[in-house]
Short mmCIF file of C-alpha atoms and ligand atoms in Angstrom, two decimals:
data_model
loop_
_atom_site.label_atom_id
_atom_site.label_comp_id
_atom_site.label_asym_id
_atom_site.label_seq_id
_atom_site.Cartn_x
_atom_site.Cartn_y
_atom_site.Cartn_z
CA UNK A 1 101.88 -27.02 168.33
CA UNK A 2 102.76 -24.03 166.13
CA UNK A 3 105.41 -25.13 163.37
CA UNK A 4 108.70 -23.41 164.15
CA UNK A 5 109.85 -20.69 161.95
CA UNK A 6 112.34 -21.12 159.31
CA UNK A 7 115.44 -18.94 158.38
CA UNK A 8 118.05 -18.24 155.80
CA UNK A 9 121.50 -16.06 155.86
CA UNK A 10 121.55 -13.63 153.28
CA UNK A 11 124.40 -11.98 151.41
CA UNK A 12 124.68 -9.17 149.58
CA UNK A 13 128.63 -8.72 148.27
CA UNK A 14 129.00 -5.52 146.83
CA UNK A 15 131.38 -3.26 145.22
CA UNK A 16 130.71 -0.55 147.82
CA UNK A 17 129.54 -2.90 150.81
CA UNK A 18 128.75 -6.00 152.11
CA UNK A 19 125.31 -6.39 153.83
CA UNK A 20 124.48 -9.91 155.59
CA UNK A 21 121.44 -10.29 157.27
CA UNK A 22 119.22 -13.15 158.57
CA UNK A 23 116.40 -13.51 156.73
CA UNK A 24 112.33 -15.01 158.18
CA UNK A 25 111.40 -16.85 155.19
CA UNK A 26 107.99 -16.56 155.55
CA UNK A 27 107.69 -12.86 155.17
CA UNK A 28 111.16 -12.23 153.99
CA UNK A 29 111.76 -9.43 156.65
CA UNK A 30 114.81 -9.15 158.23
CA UNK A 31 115.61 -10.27 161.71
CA UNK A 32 119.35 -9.02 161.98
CA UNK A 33 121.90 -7.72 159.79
CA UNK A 34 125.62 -6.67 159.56
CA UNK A 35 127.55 -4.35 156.72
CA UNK A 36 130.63 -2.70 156.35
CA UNK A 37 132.25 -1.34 153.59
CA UNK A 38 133.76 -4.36 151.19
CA UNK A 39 137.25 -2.65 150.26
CA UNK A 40 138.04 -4.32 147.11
CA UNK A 41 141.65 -3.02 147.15
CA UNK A 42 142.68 -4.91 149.77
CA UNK A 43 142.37 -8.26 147.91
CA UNK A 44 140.81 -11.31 148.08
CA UNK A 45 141.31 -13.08 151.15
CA UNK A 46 140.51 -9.70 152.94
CA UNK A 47 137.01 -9.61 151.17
CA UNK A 48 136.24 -13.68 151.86
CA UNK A 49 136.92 -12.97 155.79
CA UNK A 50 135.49 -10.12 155.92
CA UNK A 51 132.26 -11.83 154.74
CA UNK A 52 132.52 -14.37 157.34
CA UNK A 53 133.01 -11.72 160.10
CA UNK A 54 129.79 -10.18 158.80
CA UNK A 55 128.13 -13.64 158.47
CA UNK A 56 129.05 -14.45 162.17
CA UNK A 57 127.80 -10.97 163.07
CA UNK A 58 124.40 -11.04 161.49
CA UNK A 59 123.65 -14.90 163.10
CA UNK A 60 124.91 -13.61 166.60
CA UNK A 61 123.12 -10.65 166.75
CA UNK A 62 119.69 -12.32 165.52
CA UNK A 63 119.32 -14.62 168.62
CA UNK A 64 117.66 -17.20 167.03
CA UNK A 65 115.52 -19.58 169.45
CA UNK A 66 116.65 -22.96 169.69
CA UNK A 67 113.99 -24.52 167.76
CA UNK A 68 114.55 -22.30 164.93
CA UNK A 69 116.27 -23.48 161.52
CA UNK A 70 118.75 -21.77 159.72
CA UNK A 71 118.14 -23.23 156.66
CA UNK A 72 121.11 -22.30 154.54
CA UNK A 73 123.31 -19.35 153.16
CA UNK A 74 122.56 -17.65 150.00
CA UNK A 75 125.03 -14.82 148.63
CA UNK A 76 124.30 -12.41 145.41
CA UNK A 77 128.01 -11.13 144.63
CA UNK A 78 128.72 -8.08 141.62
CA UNK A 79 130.26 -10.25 138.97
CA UNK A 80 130.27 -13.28 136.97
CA UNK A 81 129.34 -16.46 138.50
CA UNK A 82 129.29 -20.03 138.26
CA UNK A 83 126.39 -21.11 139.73
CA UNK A 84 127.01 -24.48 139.94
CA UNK A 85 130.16 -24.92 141.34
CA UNK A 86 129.35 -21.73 143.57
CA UNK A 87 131.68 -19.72 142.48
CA UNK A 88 132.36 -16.21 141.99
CA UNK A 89 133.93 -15.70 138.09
CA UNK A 90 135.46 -12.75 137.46
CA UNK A 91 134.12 -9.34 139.82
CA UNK A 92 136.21 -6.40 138.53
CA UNK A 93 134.17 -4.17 141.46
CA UNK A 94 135.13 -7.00 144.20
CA UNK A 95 138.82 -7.42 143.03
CA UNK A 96 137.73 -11.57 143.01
CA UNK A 97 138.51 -13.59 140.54
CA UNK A 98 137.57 -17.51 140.96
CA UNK A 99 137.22 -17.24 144.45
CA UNK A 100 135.16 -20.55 145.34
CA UNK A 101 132.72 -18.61 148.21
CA UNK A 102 130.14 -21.64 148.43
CA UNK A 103 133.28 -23.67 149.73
CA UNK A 104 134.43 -21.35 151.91
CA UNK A 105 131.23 -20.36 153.56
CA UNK A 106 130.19 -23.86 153.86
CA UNK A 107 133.36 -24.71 155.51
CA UNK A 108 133.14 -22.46 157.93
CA UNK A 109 129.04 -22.39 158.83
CA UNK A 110 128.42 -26.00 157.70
CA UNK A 111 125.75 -25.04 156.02
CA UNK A 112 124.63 -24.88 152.00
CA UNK A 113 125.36 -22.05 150.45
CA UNK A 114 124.08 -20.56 146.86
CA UNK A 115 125.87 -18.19 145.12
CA UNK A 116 124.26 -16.17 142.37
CA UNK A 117 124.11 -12.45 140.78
CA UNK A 118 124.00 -9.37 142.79
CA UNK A 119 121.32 -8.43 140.14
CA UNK A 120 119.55 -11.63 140.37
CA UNK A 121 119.31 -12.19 143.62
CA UNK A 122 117.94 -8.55 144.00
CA UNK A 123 115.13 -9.54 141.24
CA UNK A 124 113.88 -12.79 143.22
CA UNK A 125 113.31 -10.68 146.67
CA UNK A 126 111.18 -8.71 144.58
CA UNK A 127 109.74 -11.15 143.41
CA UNK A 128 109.21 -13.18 146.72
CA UNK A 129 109.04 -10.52 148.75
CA UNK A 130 108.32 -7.28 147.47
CA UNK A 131 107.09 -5.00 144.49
CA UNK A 132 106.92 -8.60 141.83
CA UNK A 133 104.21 -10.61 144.15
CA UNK A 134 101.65 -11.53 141.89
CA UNK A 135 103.67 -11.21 138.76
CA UNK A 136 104.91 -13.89 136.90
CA UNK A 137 106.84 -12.48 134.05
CA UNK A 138 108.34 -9.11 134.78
CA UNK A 139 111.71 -7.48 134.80
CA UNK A 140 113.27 -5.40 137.49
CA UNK A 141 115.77 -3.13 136.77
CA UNK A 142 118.45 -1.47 139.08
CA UNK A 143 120.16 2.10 138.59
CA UNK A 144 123.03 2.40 140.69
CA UNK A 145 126.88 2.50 140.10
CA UNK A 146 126.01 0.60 136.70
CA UNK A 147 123.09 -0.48 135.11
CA UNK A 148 121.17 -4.54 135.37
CA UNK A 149 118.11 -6.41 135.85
CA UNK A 150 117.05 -9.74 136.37
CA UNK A 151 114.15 -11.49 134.22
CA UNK A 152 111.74 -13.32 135.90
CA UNK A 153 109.76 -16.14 133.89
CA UNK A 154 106.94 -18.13 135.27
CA UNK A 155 108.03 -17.58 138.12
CA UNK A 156 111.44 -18.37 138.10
CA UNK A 157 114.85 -16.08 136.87
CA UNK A 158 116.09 -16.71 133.39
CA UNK A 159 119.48 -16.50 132.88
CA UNK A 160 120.25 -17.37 129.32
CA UNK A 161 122.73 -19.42 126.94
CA UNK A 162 126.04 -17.94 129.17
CA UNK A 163 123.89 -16.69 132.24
CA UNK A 164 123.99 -12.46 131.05
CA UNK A 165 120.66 -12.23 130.30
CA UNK A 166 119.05 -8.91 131.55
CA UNK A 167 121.80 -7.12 130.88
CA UNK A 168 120.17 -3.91 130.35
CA UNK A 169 122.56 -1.71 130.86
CA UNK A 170 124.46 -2.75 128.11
CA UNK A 171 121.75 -1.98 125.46
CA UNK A 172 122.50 0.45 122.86
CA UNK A 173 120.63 3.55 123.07
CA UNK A 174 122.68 5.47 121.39
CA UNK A 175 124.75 4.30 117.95
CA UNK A 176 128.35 5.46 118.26
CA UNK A 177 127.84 7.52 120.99
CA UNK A 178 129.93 7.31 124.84
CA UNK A 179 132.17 5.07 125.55
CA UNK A 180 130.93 2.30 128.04
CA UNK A 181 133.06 0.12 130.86
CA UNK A 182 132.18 -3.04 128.36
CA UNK A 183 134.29 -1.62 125.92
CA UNK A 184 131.35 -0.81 123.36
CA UNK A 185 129.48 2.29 122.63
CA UNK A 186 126.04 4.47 123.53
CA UNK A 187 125.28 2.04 126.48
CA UNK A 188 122.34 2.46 128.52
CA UNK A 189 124.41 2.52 131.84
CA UNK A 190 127.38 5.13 130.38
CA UNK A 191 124.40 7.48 130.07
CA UNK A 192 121.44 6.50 132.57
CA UNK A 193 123.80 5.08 135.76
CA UNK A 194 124.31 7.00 139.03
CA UNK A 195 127.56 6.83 137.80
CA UNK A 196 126.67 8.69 134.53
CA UNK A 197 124.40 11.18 136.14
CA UNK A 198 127.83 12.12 138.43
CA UNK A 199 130.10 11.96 135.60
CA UNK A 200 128.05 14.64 133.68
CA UNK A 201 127.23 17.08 136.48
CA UNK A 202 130.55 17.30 137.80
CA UNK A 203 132.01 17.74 133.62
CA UNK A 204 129.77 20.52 133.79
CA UNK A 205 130.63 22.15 136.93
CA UNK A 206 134.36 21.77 136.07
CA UNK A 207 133.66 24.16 133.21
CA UNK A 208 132.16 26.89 135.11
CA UNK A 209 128.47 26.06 135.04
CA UNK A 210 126.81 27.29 138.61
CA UNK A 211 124.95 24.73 141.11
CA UNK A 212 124.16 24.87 144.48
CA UNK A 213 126.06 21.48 144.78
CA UNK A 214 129.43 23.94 144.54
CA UNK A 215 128.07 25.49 147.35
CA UNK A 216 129.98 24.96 150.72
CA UNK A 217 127.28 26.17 153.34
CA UNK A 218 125.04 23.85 151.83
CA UNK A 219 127.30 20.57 152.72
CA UNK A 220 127.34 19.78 149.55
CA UNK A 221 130.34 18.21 147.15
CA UNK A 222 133.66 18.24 148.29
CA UNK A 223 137.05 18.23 146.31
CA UNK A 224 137.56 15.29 144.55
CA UNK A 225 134.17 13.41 145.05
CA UNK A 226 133.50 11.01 142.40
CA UNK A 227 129.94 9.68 143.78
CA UNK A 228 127.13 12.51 144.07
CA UNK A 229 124.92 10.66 147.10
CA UNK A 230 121.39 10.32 145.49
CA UNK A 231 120.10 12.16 148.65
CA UNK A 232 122.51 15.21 147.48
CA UNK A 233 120.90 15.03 143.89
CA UNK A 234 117.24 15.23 145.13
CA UNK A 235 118.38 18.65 147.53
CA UNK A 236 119.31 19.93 144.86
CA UNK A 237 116.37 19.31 142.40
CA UNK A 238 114.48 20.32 145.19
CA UNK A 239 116.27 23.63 145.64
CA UNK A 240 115.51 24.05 141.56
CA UNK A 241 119.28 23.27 140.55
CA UNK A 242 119.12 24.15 136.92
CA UNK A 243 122.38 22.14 136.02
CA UNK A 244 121.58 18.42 138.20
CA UNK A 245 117.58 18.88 136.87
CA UNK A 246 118.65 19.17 133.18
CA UNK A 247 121.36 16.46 133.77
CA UNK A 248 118.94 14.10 135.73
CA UNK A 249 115.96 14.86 132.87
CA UNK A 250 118.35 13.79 130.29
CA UNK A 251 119.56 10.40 132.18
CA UNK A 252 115.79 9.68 133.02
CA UNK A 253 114.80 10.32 129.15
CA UNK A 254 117.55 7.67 128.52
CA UNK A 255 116.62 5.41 131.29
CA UNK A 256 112.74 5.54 129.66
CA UNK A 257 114.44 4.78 126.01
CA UNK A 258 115.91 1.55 127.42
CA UNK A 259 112.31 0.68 129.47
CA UNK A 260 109.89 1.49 126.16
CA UNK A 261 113.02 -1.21 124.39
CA UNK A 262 112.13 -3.50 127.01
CA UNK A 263 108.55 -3.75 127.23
CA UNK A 264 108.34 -3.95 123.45
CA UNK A 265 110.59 -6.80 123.21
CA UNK A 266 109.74 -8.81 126.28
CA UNK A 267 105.93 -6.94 126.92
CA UNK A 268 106.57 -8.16 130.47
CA UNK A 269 103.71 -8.21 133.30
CA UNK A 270 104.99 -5.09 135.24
CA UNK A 271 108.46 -3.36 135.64
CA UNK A 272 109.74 -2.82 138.80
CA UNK A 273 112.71 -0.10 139.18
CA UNK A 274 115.20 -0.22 142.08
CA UNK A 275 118.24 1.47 143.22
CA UNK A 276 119.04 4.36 145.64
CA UNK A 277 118.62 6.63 143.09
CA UNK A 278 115.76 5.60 142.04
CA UNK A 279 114.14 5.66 145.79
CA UNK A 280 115.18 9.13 146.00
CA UNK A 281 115.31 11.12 143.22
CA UNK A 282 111.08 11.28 141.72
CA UNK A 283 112.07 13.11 138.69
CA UNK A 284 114.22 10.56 137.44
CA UNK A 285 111.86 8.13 138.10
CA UNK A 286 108.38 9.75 136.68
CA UNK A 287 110.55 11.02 134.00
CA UNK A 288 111.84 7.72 132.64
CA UNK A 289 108.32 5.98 133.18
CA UNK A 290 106.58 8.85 131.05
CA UNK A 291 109.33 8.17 128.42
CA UNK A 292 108.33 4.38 128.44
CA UNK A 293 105.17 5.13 128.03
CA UNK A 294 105.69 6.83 124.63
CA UNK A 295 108.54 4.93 123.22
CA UNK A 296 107.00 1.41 123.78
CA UNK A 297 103.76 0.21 121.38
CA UNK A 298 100.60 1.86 122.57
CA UNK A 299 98.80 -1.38 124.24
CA UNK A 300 101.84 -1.90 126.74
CA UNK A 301 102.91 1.59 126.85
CA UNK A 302 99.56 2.16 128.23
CA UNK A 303 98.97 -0.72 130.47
CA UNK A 304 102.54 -2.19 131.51
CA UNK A 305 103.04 -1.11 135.43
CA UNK A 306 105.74 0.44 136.26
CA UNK A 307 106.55 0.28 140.01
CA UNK A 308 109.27 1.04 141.98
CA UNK A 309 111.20 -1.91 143.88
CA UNK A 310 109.55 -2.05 147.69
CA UNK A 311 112.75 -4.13 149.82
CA UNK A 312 115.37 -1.10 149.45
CA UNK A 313 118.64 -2.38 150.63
CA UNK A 314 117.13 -5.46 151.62
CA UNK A 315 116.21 -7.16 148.03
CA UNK A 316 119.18 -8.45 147.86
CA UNK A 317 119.73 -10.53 151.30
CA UNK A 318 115.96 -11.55 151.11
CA UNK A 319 116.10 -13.02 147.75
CA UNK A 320 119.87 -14.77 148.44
CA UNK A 321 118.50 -16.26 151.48
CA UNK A 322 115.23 -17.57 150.11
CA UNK A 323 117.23 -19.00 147.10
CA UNK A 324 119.74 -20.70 148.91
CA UNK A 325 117.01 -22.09 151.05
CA UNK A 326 115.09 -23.29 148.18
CA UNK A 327 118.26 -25.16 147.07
CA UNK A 328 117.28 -27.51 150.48
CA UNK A 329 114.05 -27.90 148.75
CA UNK A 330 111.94 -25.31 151.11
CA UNK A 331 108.75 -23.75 149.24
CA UNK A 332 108.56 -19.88 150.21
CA UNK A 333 104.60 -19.07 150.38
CA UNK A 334 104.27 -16.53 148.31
CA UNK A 335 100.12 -16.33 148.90
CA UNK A 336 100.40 -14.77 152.59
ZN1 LIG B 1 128.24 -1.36 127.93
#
């Protein structure tokens, strides 16, 4: 009799959205899934139901047979956490603070429930699932609205002394220079970050220098955007935008600063780089990796892959949902 298949919830609580999604364990792929936009502003017990309601969606609309197992819930939320107790610290982007989610989420599926890092979570479906199979030690690094990675370690994600390791972001790559969201200086994220890359293109713009993204038949920005979509930043490159290609060739030059830092500290197996940006914009990405390549020492500079992350949106519910059904004790195969 063939074994029946096993399952895990997955979520993915973001400042921007919320993605749930049920999760086949044994190849990490994604049987159904639910998002919506989080809305932060609307408080707390708006952004704990709404999770449910997405929850509920996602395990409806998969259709699970009846001798398959969902296992248990695992959630990777933007903030601080405590792991143990399951709950979610301090998450400026979720407007949460101490909001016990394993609670509520158990009380209401009856299931266990993990709660970890956006970041982290992100790191172990690569890992499981996706661009980190066959590494053991190797970092993975995500551009997006801010800068992090996770750090994987024989196999497992380190976390450190007061569970911040990995963040990358906050690196100084430049003494003195802009001013960061930490409250420091010349952090990787106030100059490498989607976030960043906007910031400085739209500076620019405002004083008069020409781009196609000013350019209304194109579809491009409209008044009083404060996100550039990555898809809108590749057009453009692609179109030979002098301003967003001399921005973007500046943030990747950055980006590879912080990468060449990393591999000559931790000389990790392989580098993985996710993010939407990342995905879509190839001159950020070759950029920064040829950067690496000549800031790190010449053994890993030469030899140290650099790959980009393969589960897109998905790294996150995948590696939630495996990690919360580890917590049960289940082994995800990672030879198949
Ligand atoms: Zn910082």
């Amino acid at each position: 009799m063939p074994k029946s298949k096993s399952y895990a919830l997955g979520i993915d609580l973001g400042g921007t959205k919320t993605l749930a999604a049920v999760i086949d364990l044994s190849s990490g792929s994604v049987v159904a899934s639910a998002r919506k936009r989080t809305r932060a502003e609307r408080g707390q017990d708006f952004v704990s139901q709404r999770t449910i309601e997405l929850a509920n969606a996602a395990i409806t609309a998969a259709k699970l047979p009846d001798d398959a197992e969902l296992l248990a819930i695992g959630v990777g939320a933007a903030g601080q956490i405590d792991r143990a107790a399951g709950v979610v610290l301090d998450a400026p982007n979720l407007g949460v603070r101490n909001m016990a989610l394993g609670e509520i989420l158990n009380k209401r599926f009856n299931l266990p429930v993990v709660v970890g890092n956006d970041v982290e979570v992100a790191a172990m479906g690569e890992s499981l699932y996706g661009s980190g199979r066959g590494y053991n030690n190797f970092v993975c690094l995500f551009v997006g609205t801010g800068i992090g990675s996770g750090i994987v370690q024989n196999g497992r994600m380190y976390t450190g002394l007061t569970g911040t390791a990995g963040e990358a972001g906050h690196m100084t790559i430049q003494a003195g220079g802009r001013i960061c969201g930490c409250g420091s200086r010349g952090c990787l994220e106030a100059y490498a970050s989607r976030t960043a890359i906007t910031k400085a293109i739209l500076a620019e713009m405002h004083h008069g220098r020409p781009s196609i993204l000013a350019d209304d038949a194109l579809g491009q920005l409209k008044e009083g955007d404060t996100i550039i979509r990555s898809g809108i930043i590749a057009n453009a490159i692609d179109h030979k935008d002098e301003l967003v290609t001399e921005i973007v060739t500046e943030a990747a030059n950055y980006l590879g600063y912080g990468l060449g830092s990393i591999m000559n500290f931790y000389n990790p197996d392989c580098i993985i780089l996710g993010g939407g940006v990342i995905e879509a914009v190839d001159l950020l990405f070759e950029t920064a990796v040829s950067r690496a390549r000549t800031v790190a020492l010449s053994a890993s500079g030469k030899q140290t892959p650099i790959v980009r992350a393969k589960l897109g949106d998905f790294s996150g519910v995948a590696g939630a949902a495996a990690l919360g059904a580890m917590r049960t004790g289940y082994a995800v195969d990672t030879k198949n």
